Amino acid sequence: MSDDRTPTWLIQLRFFLLCSPVGIVLAIILAPFALPVLAGFSIGVFLFWHGSRLFTNCFVWLLDPEGYTALRQQGCDPFYGSLGSPLNNDTESVRIYGRDINSNCPECDEPVFLQTNVTTICPACQSQWHDNHWWKWTGTRWVLVE
Ligand SMILES: [Zn+2]
């Protein structure tokens, strides 16, 4: 997994903290029942959060099962990816592709994530980033892409 993604527990914590004033005000208004109100509120927020996540991910999966599987393999979660600031401050490319895009494929201009000494295959044209150079398959041999 990539480290440039905000951990999901942190996004969840931010959401809970954002909602907490509502729970605190409710607990003050219903003071004699403050503890059950706070407990009920926390459970409610928790169920709402995971209900929304389930709904979003099922929706994405129903529309595009293959795309959903591909996203999950990249470590993307469509629900967390759909959230913006202040819950998820990741850049757009991290939220959409699961990682920060730092290069473009020289063959087809597809945005890709490259690391030194890590082999990467362009998802659009199958060119390979290998030994810190781009290679393309001509049908008989690999040639260096200039
Ligand atoms: Zn390419």
Short mmCIF file of N, CA and C and ligand atoms in Angstrom, two decimals:
data_model
loop_
_atom_site.label_atom_id
_atom_site.label_comp_id
_atom_site.label_asym_id
_atom_site.label_seq_id
_atom_site.Cartn_x
_atom_site.Cartn_y
_atom_site.Cartn_z
N MET A 1 0.84 -1.20 0.00
CA MET A 1 0.00 0.00 0.00
C MET A 1 0.88 1.25 0.00
N SER A 2 0.38 2.26 -0.59
CA SER A 2 1.11 3.51 -0.69
C SER A 2 0.92 4.35 0.58
N ASP A 3 1.96 5.11 0.96
CA ASP A 3 1.83 5.93 2.18
C ASP A 3 1.29 7.31 1.88
N ASP A 4 1.13 7.68 0.60
CA ASP A 4 0.63 9.03 0.37
C ASP A 4 -0.88 9.13 0.52
N ARG A 5 -1.50 8.04 0.97
CA ARG A 5 -2.94 8.08 1.19
C ARG A 5 -3.24 8.31 2.67
N THR A 6 -4.24 9.12 2.97
CA THR A 6 -4.66 9.34 4.35
C THR A 6 -5.26 8.04 4.88
N PRO A 7 -4.82 7.58 6.08
CA PRO A 7 -5.40 6.34 6.60
C PRO A 7 -6.90 6.48 6.84
N THR A 8 -7.64 5.39 6.60
CA THR A 8 -9.10 5.47 6.69
C THR A 8 -9.56 5.76 8.12
N TRP A 9 -8.81 5.28 9.12
CA TRP A 9 -9.24 5.55 10.51
C TRP A 9 -9.19 7.04 10.82
N LEU A 10 -8.23 7.76 10.18
CA LEU A 10 -8.10 9.19 10.41
C LEU A 10 -9.28 9.94 9.80
N ILE A 11 -9.69 9.50 8.60
CA ILE A 11 -10.84 10.13 7.94
C ILE A 11 -12.10 9.92 8.80
N GLN A 12 -12.21 8.70 9.32
CA GLN A 12 -13.35 8.35 10.17
C GLN A 12 -13.35 9.20 11.45
N LEU A 13 -12.16 9.38 12.03
CA LEU A 13 -12.03 10.18 13.26
C LEU A 13 -12.41 11.63 13.00
N ARG A 14 -11.96 12.17 11.86
CA ARG A 14 -12.30 13.55 11.52
C ARG A 14 -13.81 13.72 11.40
N PHE A 15 -14.45 12.73 10.75
CA PHE A 15 -15.90 12.80 10.59
C PHE A 15 -16.58 12.77 11.95
N PHE A 16 -16.12 11.90 12.83
CA PHE A 16 -16.71 11.79 14.16
C PHE A 16 -16.54 13.10 14.94
N LEU A 17 -15.33 13.68 14.85
CA LEU A 17 -15.08 14.95 15.57
C LEU A 17 -15.95 16.08 15.01
N LEU A 18 -16.13 16.07 13.67
CA LEU A 18 -16.98 17.09 13.04
C LEU A 18 -18.41 16.98 13.54
N CYS A 19 -18.89 15.74 13.74
CA CYS A 19 -20.27 15.52 14.17
C CYS A 19 -20.43 15.70 15.67
N SER A 20 -19.34 15.56 16.44
CA SER A 20 -19.46 15.49 17.89
C SER A 20 -20.16 16.69 18.54
N PRO A 21 -20.02 17.95 18.03
CA PRO A 21 -20.75 19.04 18.68
C PRO A 21 -22.25 18.78 18.76
N VAL A 22 -22.80 18.15 17.72
CA VAL A 22 -24.24 17.84 17.72
C VAL A 22 -24.56 16.90 18.89
N GLY A 23 -23.75 15.87 19.06
CA GLY A 23 -23.96 14.92 20.15
C GLY A 23 -23.80 15.58 21.51
N ILE A 24 -22.83 16.48 21.64
CA ILE A 24 -22.59 17.15 22.92
C ILE A 24 -23.76 18.07 23.27
N VAL A 25 -24.24 18.84 22.28
CA VAL A 25 -25.39 19.72 22.51
C VAL A 25 -26.62 18.89 22.90
N LEU A 26 -26.84 17.78 22.19
CA LEU A 26 -27.97 16.90 22.53
C LEU A 26 -27.85 16.39 23.96
N ALA A 27 -26.63 16.00 24.34
CA ALA A 27 -26.41 15.47 25.69
C ALA A 27 -26.66 16.54 26.75
N ILE A 28 -26.32 17.80 26.44
CA ILE A 28 -26.56 18.89 27.40
C ILE A 28 -28.06 19.17 27.53
N ILE A 29 -28.75 19.17 26.37
CA ILE A 29 -30.20 19.44 26.40
C ILE A 29 -30.92 18.34 27.18
N LEU A 30 -30.53 17.09 26.89
CA LEU A 30 -31.19 15.95 27.56
C LEU A 30 -30.32 15.48 28.73
N ALA A 31 -29.86 16.45 29.54
CA ALA A 31 -28.85 16.18 30.58
C ALA A 31 -29.07 14.93 31.45
N PRO A 32 -30.28 14.68 31.94
CA PRO A 32 -30.42 13.49 32.80
C PRO A 32 -30.06 12.19 32.06
N PHE A 33 -30.17 12.23 30.73
CA PHE A 33 -29.87 11.01 29.96
C PHE A 33 -28.60 11.19 29.13
N ALA A 34 -27.67 12.02 29.61
CA ALA A 34 -26.48 12.37 28.83
C ALA A 34 -25.71 11.16 28.31
N LEU A 35 -25.46 10.19 29.20
CA LEU A 35 -24.66 9.03 28.78
C LEU A 35 -25.36 8.19 27.71
N PRO A 36 -26.63 7.80 27.91
CA PRO A 36 -27.30 7.05 26.84
C PRO A 36 -27.39 7.86 25.54
N VAL A 37 -27.58 9.18 25.64
CA VAL A 37 -27.65 10.02 24.44
C VAL A 37 -26.32 9.98 23.70
N LEU A 38 -25.22 10.14 24.45
CA LEU A 38 -23.89 10.11 23.82
C LEU A 38 -23.61 8.75 23.18
N ALA A 39 -23.98 7.69 23.91
CA ALA A 39 -23.76 6.34 23.38
C ALA A 39 -24.58 6.13 22.11
N GLY A 40 -25.86 6.53 22.17
CA GLY A 40 -26.74 6.38 21.01
C GLY A 40 -26.24 7.19 19.83
N PHE A 41 -25.76 8.40 20.13
CA PHE A 41 -25.26 9.28 19.08
C PHE A 41 -24.04 8.65 18.40
N SER A 42 -23.11 8.13 19.23
CA SER A 42 -21.89 7.51 18.67
C SER A 42 -22.25 6.32 17.80
N ILE A 43 -23.16 5.48 18.29
CA ILE A 43 -23.57 4.30 17.50
C ILE A 43 -24.24 4.75 16.20
N GLY A 44 -25.06 5.80 16.31
CA GLY A 44 -25.74 6.33 15.13
C GLY A 44 -24.76 6.82 14.07
N VAL A 45 -23.75 7.58 14.51
CA VAL A 45 -22.75 8.10 13.58
C VAL A 45 -21.98 6.95 12.94
N PHE A 46 -21.62 5.95 13.77
CA PHE A 46 -20.88 4.78 13.29
C PHE A 46 -21.69 4.04 12.22
N LEU A 47 -22.99 3.80 12.53
CA LEU A 47 -23.83 3.07 11.57
C LEU A 47 -24.03 3.89 10.30
N PHE A 48 -24.20 5.20 10.45
CA PHE A 48 -24.39 6.07 9.29
C PHE A 48 -23.15 6.00 8.38
N TRP A 49 -21.97 6.08 9.02
CA TRP A 49 -20.71 6.07 8.27
C TRP A 49 -20.55 4.77 7.47
N HIS A 50 -20.73 3.65 8.15
CA HIS A 50 -20.51 2.37 7.46
C HIS A 50 -21.65 2.04 6.51
N GLY A 51 -22.86 2.54 6.82
CA GLY A 51 -23.97 2.39 5.88
C GLY A 51 -23.68 3.14 4.59
N SER A 52 -23.17 4.38 4.72
CA SER A 52 -22.85 5.18 3.53
C SER A 52 -21.76 4.52 2.72
N ARG A 53 -20.77 3.97 3.43
CA ARG A 53 -19.64 3.34 2.75
C ARG A 53 -20.12 2.11 1.96
N LEU A 54 -20.95 1.30 2.62
CA LEU A 54 -21.50 0.10 1.98
C LEU A 54 -22.32 0.50 0.76
N PHE A 55 -23.17 1.52 0.93
CA PHE A 55 -24.04 1.98 -0.15
C PHE A 55 -23.21 2.46 -1.34
N THR A 56 -22.22 3.34 -1.07
CA THR A 56 -21.38 3.89 -2.14
C THR A 56 -20.64 2.79 -2.89
N ASN A 57 -20.01 1.88 -2.11
CA ASN A 57 -19.20 0.84 -2.75
C ASN A 57 -20.07 -0.15 -3.53
N CYS A 58 -21.26 -0.47 -3.00
CA CYS A 58 -22.17 -1.36 -3.73
C CYS A 58 -22.63 -0.70 -5.02
N PHE A 59 -22.89 0.61 -4.94
CA PHE A 59 -23.35 1.36 -6.10
C PHE A 59 -22.28 1.34 -7.19
N VAL A 60 -21.03 1.63 -6.81
CA VAL A 60 -19.93 1.63 -7.78
C VAL A 60 -19.75 0.23 -8.36
N TRP A 61 -19.85 -0.78 -7.49
CA TRP A 61 -19.67 -2.17 -7.92
C TRP A 61 -20.76 -2.57 -8.91
N LEU A 62 -22.03 -2.17 -8.63
CA LEU A 62 -23.14 -2.52 -9.51
C LEU A 62 -22.98 -1.89 -10.88
N LEU A 63 -22.50 -0.64 -10.91
CA LEU A 63 -22.35 0.07 -12.19
C LEU A 63 -21.20 -0.48 -13.00
N ASP A 64 -20.10 -0.87 -12.30
CA ASP A 64 -18.89 -1.25 -13.01
C ASP A 64 -18.08 -2.26 -12.17
N PRO A 65 -18.51 -3.54 -12.18
CA PRO A 65 -17.84 -4.54 -11.32
C PRO A 65 -16.34 -4.65 -11.60
N GLU A 66 -15.94 -4.60 -12.90
CA GLU A 66 -14.51 -4.74 -13.22
C GLU A 66 -13.71 -3.54 -12.76
N GLY A 67 -14.26 -2.35 -12.99
CA GLY A 67 -13.60 -1.12 -12.55
C GLY A 67 -13.44 -1.10 -11.04
N TYR A 68 -14.47 -1.59 -10.35
CA TYR A 68 -14.43 -1.62 -8.89
C TYR A 68 -13.32 -2.54 -8.41
N THR A 69 -13.23 -3.74 -9.00
CA THR A 69 -12.19 -4.69 -8.61
C THR A 69 -10.80 -4.11 -8.86
N ALA A 70 -10.65 -3.43 -10.02
CA ALA A 70 -9.35 -2.82 -10.35
C ALA A 70 -8.99 -1.76 -9.32
N LEU A 71 -9.98 -0.95 -8.93
CA LEU A 71 -9.74 0.09 -7.93
C LEU A 71 -9.30 -0.52 -6.60
N ARG A 72 -10.00 -1.59 -6.20
CA ARG A 72 -9.69 -2.22 -4.92
C ARG A 72 -8.27 -2.80 -4.94
N GLN A 73 -7.87 -3.33 -6.11
CA GLN A 73 -6.52 -3.91 -6.21
C GLN A 73 -5.44 -2.84 -6.07
N GLN A 74 -5.77 -1.61 -6.50
CA GLN A 74 -4.81 -0.51 -6.34
C GLN A 74 -4.85 0.05 -4.93
N GLY A 75 -5.73 -0.50 -4.09
CA GLY A 75 -5.83 -0.02 -2.72
C GLY A 75 -6.78 1.14 -2.57
N CYS A 76 -7.56 1.41 -3.63
CA CYS A 76 -8.53 2.51 -3.58
C CYS A 76 -9.83 2.04 -2.95
N ASP A 77 -10.48 2.91 -2.24
CA ASP A 77 -11.82 2.64 -1.73
C ASP A 77 -12.71 3.74 -2.28
N PRO A 78 -13.67 3.40 -3.16
CA PRO A 78 -14.48 4.44 -3.81
C PRO A 78 -15.13 5.39 -2.81
N PHE A 79 -15.56 4.88 -1.66
CA PHE A 79 -16.21 5.75 -0.67
C PHE A 79 -15.23 6.78 -0.12
N TYR A 80 -14.07 6.32 0.36
CA TYR A 80 -13.09 7.25 0.91
C TYR A 80 -12.56 8.18 -0.18
N GLY A 81 -12.44 7.64 -1.41
CA GLY A 81 -11.97 8.45 -2.53
C GLY A 81 -12.95 9.55 -2.90
N SER A 82 -14.25 9.31 -2.64
CA SER A 82 -15.26 10.30 -3.02
C SER A 82 -15.31 11.46 -2.04
N LEU A 83 -14.70 11.29 -0.87
CA LEU A 83 -14.74 12.34 0.14
C LEU A 83 -13.69 13.40 -0.15
N GLY A 84 -14.06 14.64 0.03
CA GLY A 84 -13.09 15.73 -0.18
C GLY A 84 -12.65 16.31 1.14
N SER A 85 -12.02 17.46 1.06
CA SER A 85 -11.60 18.20 2.24
C SER A 85 -12.87 18.61 3.02
N PRO A 86 -12.90 18.67 4.33
CA PRO A 86 -11.78 18.46 5.26
C PRO A 86 -11.61 17.01 5.71
N LEU A 87 -12.43 16.09 5.20
CA LEU A 87 -12.31 14.69 5.65
C LEU A 87 -11.11 14.01 5.03
N ASN A 88 -10.98 14.18 3.71
CA ASN A 88 -9.89 13.52 2.99
C ASN A 88 -9.16 14.59 2.19
N ASN A 89 -7.95 14.96 2.64
CA ASN A 89 -7.21 16.04 1.99
C ASN A 89 -6.24 15.54 0.93
N ASP A 90 -6.37 14.28 0.52
CA ASP A 90 -5.49 13.74 -0.51
C ASP A 90 -5.72 14.47 -1.84
N THR A 91 -4.69 14.49 -2.68
CA THR A 91 -4.85 15.13 -3.99
C THR A 91 -5.82 14.31 -4.84
N GLU A 92 -6.30 14.92 -5.90
CA GLU A 92 -7.29 14.26 -6.74
C GLU A 92 -6.75 12.95 -7.32
N SER A 93 -5.47 12.97 -7.73
CA SER A 93 -4.93 11.75 -8.35
C SER A 93 -4.84 10.62 -7.34
N VAL A 94 -4.56 10.94 -6.08
CA VAL A 94 -4.52 9.90 -5.05
C VAL A 94 -5.92 9.33 -4.84
N ARG A 95 -6.92 10.23 -4.83
CA ARG A 95 -8.27 9.76 -4.57
C ARG A 95 -8.83 8.96 -5.74
N ILE A 96 -8.43 9.30 -6.97
CA ILE A 96 -8.96 8.60 -8.14
C ILE A 96 -8.15 7.35 -8.47
N TYR A 97 -6.81 7.49 -8.46
CA TYR A 97 -5.97 6.37 -8.88
C TYR A 97 -5.39 5.59 -7.70
N GLY A 98 -5.51 6.13 -6.49
CA GLY A 98 -4.97 5.45 -5.32
C GLY A 98 -3.56 5.88 -4.99
N ARG A 99 -2.93 6.64 -5.88
CA ARG A 99 -1.56 7.09 -5.64
C ARG A 99 -1.35 8.44 -6.28
N ASP A 100 -0.26 9.08 -5.90
CA ASP A 100 0.09 10.34 -6.54
C ASP A 100 0.74 10.04 -7.88
N ILE A 101 0.24 10.66 -8.92
CA ILE A 101 0.78 10.46 -10.26
C ILE A 101 2.03 11.32 -10.37
N ASN A 102 3.15 10.72 -10.79
CA ASN A 102 4.37 11.52 -10.85
C ASN A 102 5.00 11.51 -12.23
N SER A 103 4.33 10.88 -13.21
CA SER A 103 4.90 10.83 -14.54
C SER A 103 3.82 10.53 -15.57
N ASN A 104 4.20 10.63 -16.85
CA ASN A 104 3.30 10.22 -17.92
C ASN A 104 3.99 9.21 -18.80
N CYS A 105 3.24 8.24 -19.29
CA CYS A 105 3.80 7.24 -20.18
C CYS A 105 4.25 7.92 -21.46
N PRO A 106 5.50 7.68 -21.92
CA PRO A 106 5.99 8.36 -23.13
C PRO A 106 5.28 7.88 -24.39
N GLU A 107 4.69 6.69 -24.35
CA GLU A 107 4.03 6.14 -25.53
C GLU A 107 2.62 6.69 -25.72
N CYS A 108 1.84 6.73 -24.64
CA CYS A 108 0.43 7.08 -24.80
C CYS A 108 0.01 8.23 -23.89
N ASP A 109 0.94 8.78 -23.10
CA ASP A 109 0.66 9.93 -22.25
C ASP A 109 -0.27 9.62 -21.07
N GLU A 110 -0.46 8.34 -20.77
CA GLU A 110 -1.29 7.95 -19.62
C GLU A 110 -0.56 8.35 -18.33
N PRO A 111 -1.27 8.97 -17.36
CA PRO A 111 -0.61 9.27 -16.09
C PRO A 111 -0.26 8.00 -15.33
N VAL A 112 0.97 7.90 -14.86
CA VAL A 112 1.42 6.69 -14.15
C VAL A 112 2.21 7.07 -12.90
N PHE A 113 2.34 6.10 -12.01
CA PHE A 113 3.11 6.29 -10.79
C PHE A 113 4.40 5.51 -10.93
N LEU A 114 5.55 6.19 -10.95
CA LEU A 114 6.84 5.52 -11.14
C LEU A 114 7.69 5.61 -9.89
N GLN A 115 8.45 4.54 -9.63
CA GLN A 115 9.44 4.54 -8.56
C GLN A 115 10.73 4.00 -9.14
N THR A 116 11.85 4.50 -8.64
CA THR A 116 13.14 4.02 -9.08
C THR A 116 13.25 2.53 -8.78
N ASN A 117 13.73 1.77 -9.76
CA ASN A 117 13.97 0.32 -9.61
C ASN A 117 12.73 -0.52 -9.33
N VAL A 118 11.55 0.03 -9.60
CA VAL A 118 10.34 -0.78 -9.46
C VAL A 118 9.69 -0.87 -10.84
N THR A 119 9.49 -2.12 -11.32
CA THR A 119 8.89 -2.33 -12.63
C THR A 119 7.42 -1.94 -12.60
N THR A 120 7.03 -1.13 -13.59
CA THR A 120 5.64 -0.68 -13.68
C THR A 120 5.17 -0.89 -15.11
N ILE A 121 3.93 -1.33 -15.28
CA ILE A 121 3.38 -1.50 -16.62
C ILE A 121 2.31 -0.44 -16.84
N CYS A 122 2.40 0.26 -17.97
CA CYS A 122 1.39 1.27 -18.28
C CYS A 122 0.05 0.58 -18.49
N PRO A 123 -1.01 0.98 -17.76
CA PRO A 123 -2.28 0.29 -17.87
C PRO A 123 -2.94 0.48 -19.23
N ALA A 124 -2.55 1.53 -19.97
CA ALA A 124 -3.22 1.80 -21.24
C ALA A 124 -2.56 1.11 -22.42
N CYS A 125 -1.21 1.13 -22.49
CA CYS A 125 -0.56 0.60 -23.70
C CYS A 125 0.42 -0.54 -23.41
N GLN A 126 0.55 -0.97 -22.15
CA GLN A 126 1.39 -2.09 -21.74
C GLN A 126 2.89 -1.84 -21.89
N SER A 127 3.30 -0.60 -22.15
CA SER A 127 4.74 -0.31 -22.11
C SER A 127 5.24 -0.56 -20.70
N GLN A 128 6.53 -0.90 -20.58
CA GLN A 128 7.06 -1.21 -19.26
C GLN A 128 8.11 -0.24 -18.79
N TRP A 129 8.02 0.16 -17.55
CA TRP A 129 9.07 0.92 -16.88
C TRP A 129 9.91 -0.12 -16.16
N HIS A 130 11.15 -0.32 -16.63
CA HIS A 130 11.99 -1.39 -16.10
C HIS A 130 13.44 -0.93 -16.16
N ASP A 131 14.25 -1.22 -15.15
CA ASP A 131 15.64 -0.75 -15.07
C ASP A 131 15.72 0.76 -15.28
N ASN A 132 14.72 1.49 -14.80
CA ASN A 132 14.66 2.94 -14.89
C ASN A 132 14.62 3.48 -16.32
N HIS A 133 14.08 2.65 -17.24
CA HIS A 133 13.84 3.11 -18.61
C HIS A 133 12.48 2.59 -19.05
N TRP A 134 11.92 3.25 -20.05
CA TRP A 134 10.67 2.76 -20.64
C TRP A 134 11.00 1.79 -21.77
N TRP A 135 10.28 0.66 -21.83
CA TRP A 135 10.46 -0.35 -22.86
C TRP A 135 9.12 -0.62 -23.51
N LYS A 136 9.20 -0.93 -24.83
CA LYS A 136 7.94 -1.35 -25.46
C LYS A 136 8.19 -2.61 -26.27
N TRP A 137 7.17 -3.45 -26.33
CA TRP A 137 7.26 -4.75 -27.01
C TRP A 137 6.84 -4.58 -28.45
N THR A 138 7.72 -4.97 -29.38
CA THR A 138 7.39 -4.77 -30.79
C THR A 138 6.68 -5.98 -31.38
N GLY A 139 6.59 -7.05 -30.60
CA GLY A 139 6.02 -8.29 -31.13
C GLY A 139 7.10 -9.35 -31.18
N THR A 140 8.37 -8.93 -31.30
CA THR A 140 9.47 -9.89 -31.32
C THR A 140 10.51 -9.59 -30.24
N ARG A 141 10.67 -8.32 -29.88
CA ARG A 141 11.64 -7.98 -28.84
C ARG A 141 11.28 -6.67 -28.16
N TRP A 142 11.93 -6.46 -27.00
CA TRP A 142 11.72 -5.22 -26.25
C TRP A 142 12.65 -4.15 -26.80
N VAL A 143 12.14 -2.98 -27.09
CA VAL A 143 12.99 -1.87 -27.51
C VAL A 143 12.83 -0.71 -26.54
N LEU A 144 13.92 0.04 -26.39
CA LEU A 144 13.93 1.19 -25.50
C LEU A 144 13.08 2.30 -26.10
N VAL A 145 12.22 2.89 -25.30
CA VAL A 145 11.45 4.04 -25.76
C VAL A 145 12.27 5.30 -25.48
N GLU A 146 12.51 6.09 -26.51
CA GLU A 146 13.32 7.32 -26.32
C GLU A 146 12.49 8.44 -25.71
ZN ZN B 1 1.24 3.95 -22.09
#
